[in-house]
C-alpha positions as MATLAB code, in Angstrom:
seq = 'QVRLVESGGGLVQAGGSLRLSCAASGMIFSINAMGWYRQAPGKQRELVATITSGASTNYADSVKGRFTISRDNAKNTMYLQMNSLKPEDTAVYYCNANVTLKFQPRLDYWGQGTQVTVSS';
ca = [
     -58.140 -276.171  -54.535;
     -59.826 -278.405  -56.685;
     -60.465 -281.959  -55.794;
     -60.606 -285.150  -58.000;
     -62.248 -288.200  -56.304;
     -62.286 -291.388  -58.149;
     -65.175 -294.364  -57.609;
     -66.075 -297.327  -59.019;
     -63.429 -299.649  -58.643;
     -63.415 -303.114  -57.119;
     -62.991 -306.384  -57.284;
     -64.346 -308.619  -60.485;
     -63.821 -311.489  -62.354;
     -62.111 -312.131  -65.689;
     -64.660 -310.941  -68.292;
     -66.398 -308.393  -66.257;
     -67.005 -305.084  -65.868;
     -66.575 -301.542  -64.073;
     -67.462 -298.145  -64.186;
     -64.807 -295.834  -62.966;
     -66.292 -291.906  -62.182;
     -63.918 -288.891  -61.331;
     -65.831 -285.795  -59.905;
     -64.281 -282.690  -59.739;
     -65.083 -280.018  -57.334;
     -64.107 -276.695  -56.674;
     -64.033 -272.966  -57.967;
     -63.550 -274.524  -61.638;
     -63.919 -272.013  -64.610;
     -63.424 -275.140  -67.125;
     -62.193 -278.336  -67.476;
     -60.068 -279.164  -70.487;
     -58.431 -282.230  -70.907;
     -59.237 -285.257  -68.693;
     -57.438 -288.926  -68.485;
     -57.247 -292.277  -66.899;
     -53.593 -293.375  -65.553;
     -52.886 -296.446  -63.829;
     -50.537 -298.148  -61.948;
     -50.014 -301.929  -61.070;
     -48.134 -302.999  -58.918;
     -44.287 -302.801  -59.668;
     -44.984 -300.798  -62.835;
     -45.007 -297.167  -63.539;
     -47.884 -295.053  -64.024;
     -49.494 -295.506  -67.919;
     -51.737 -293.658  -69.941;
     -54.800 -295.612  -70.268;
     -57.294 -293.176  -71.863;
     -57.706 -289.225  -72.742;
     -60.418 -287.234  -73.422;
     -60.329 -283.314  -74.837;
     -63.223 -280.711  -73.941;
     -64.815 -281.175  -76.942;
     -64.632 -285.662  -76.444;
     -61.911 -286.044  -78.853;
     -60.854 -289.842  -77.210;
     -57.056 -291.629  -77.057;
     -56.706 -294.895  -75.864;
     -53.878 -297.261  -74.832;
     -53.230 -299.716  -77.375;
     -53.692 -302.714  -74.618;
     -57.807 -301.254  -73.808;
     -58.497 -300.345  -77.388;
     -62.019 -301.680  -78.116;
     -63.068 -302.687  -73.951;
     -63.066 -299.447  -72.360;
     -64.530 -296.603  -73.154;
     -63.887 -292.997  -71.604;
     -66.280 -290.368  -71.457;
     -67.095 -287.345  -70.024;
     -70.289 -285.017  -68.467;
     -69.263 -281.368  -68.958;
     -72.503 -280.063  -67.276;
     -71.451 -282.647  -63.698;
     -67.211 -281.443  -63.962;
     -67.097 -285.459  -64.463;
     -65.560 -288.109  -66.582;
     -66.144 -291.526  -66.643;
     -64.180 -295.040  -67.929;
     -66.397 -297.959  -68.666;
     -64.342 -301.079  -68.535;
     -65.630 -304.011  -70.532;
     -64.058 -307.943  -70.603;
     -61.463 -307.251  -68.452;
     -58.574 -309.085  -68.180;
     -56.106 -309.564  -65.069;
     -53.349 -307.683  -65.985;
     -55.727 -304.805  -65.986;
     -55.209 -305.113  -61.744;
     -54.095 -301.625  -61.205;
     -54.508 -298.330  -59.002;
     -56.709 -296.081  -61.522;
     -56.181 -292.476  -61.467;
     -58.280 -289.511  -62.415;
     -56.171 -286.807  -64.233;
     -57.798 -283.195  -65.182;
     -56.355 -279.681  -66.809;
     -58.148 -277.167  -64.573;
     -58.970 -273.770  -65.107;
     -59.986 -272.184  -61.672;
     -61.313 -268.658  -61.226;
     -57.731 -266.091  -61.353;
     -55.840 -268.983  -61.388;
     -53.546 -270.440  -64.730;
     -54.542 -273.841  -65.997;
     -52.953 -277.090  -63.690;
     -52.954 -280.406  -63.715;
     -54.756 -282.454  -61.203;
     -55.043 -286.079  -59.986;
     -57.047 -288.254  -57.927;
     -56.174 -290.372  -55.148;
     -56.732 -293.348  -57.154;
     -58.926 -296.313  -56.789;
     -58.144 -299.822  -56.845;
     -59.686 -302.236  -59.580;
     -58.392 -306.039  -59.119;
     -59.462 -308.731  -61.825;
     -59.348 -312.066  -60.744;
     -58.940 -315.087  -63.143;
];
């Protein structure tokens, strides 16, 4: 019964920046780990970054130093600040969250994705 809604995608020139947001809604008891994944045309979905409930982060090598993942636990919202964007960052970006709902076990949920396109 949880919904994850991504926003903030769009078209940007190489070297530009975007900030993605993922807002979770529903009868949420707690959100545990969260993460951003992306899928480029013709490629498999890959991990971009993760963040735990304690704000410990992990990044794919391809985005280290350029992307920053964060979360606002009070708002049940996660962010991905993307700087120095490259054409190879072009992909659909998906939000993932491990969520505990009231009277339910922990489960993983996915958002619908938001398109990020980086032009040369």
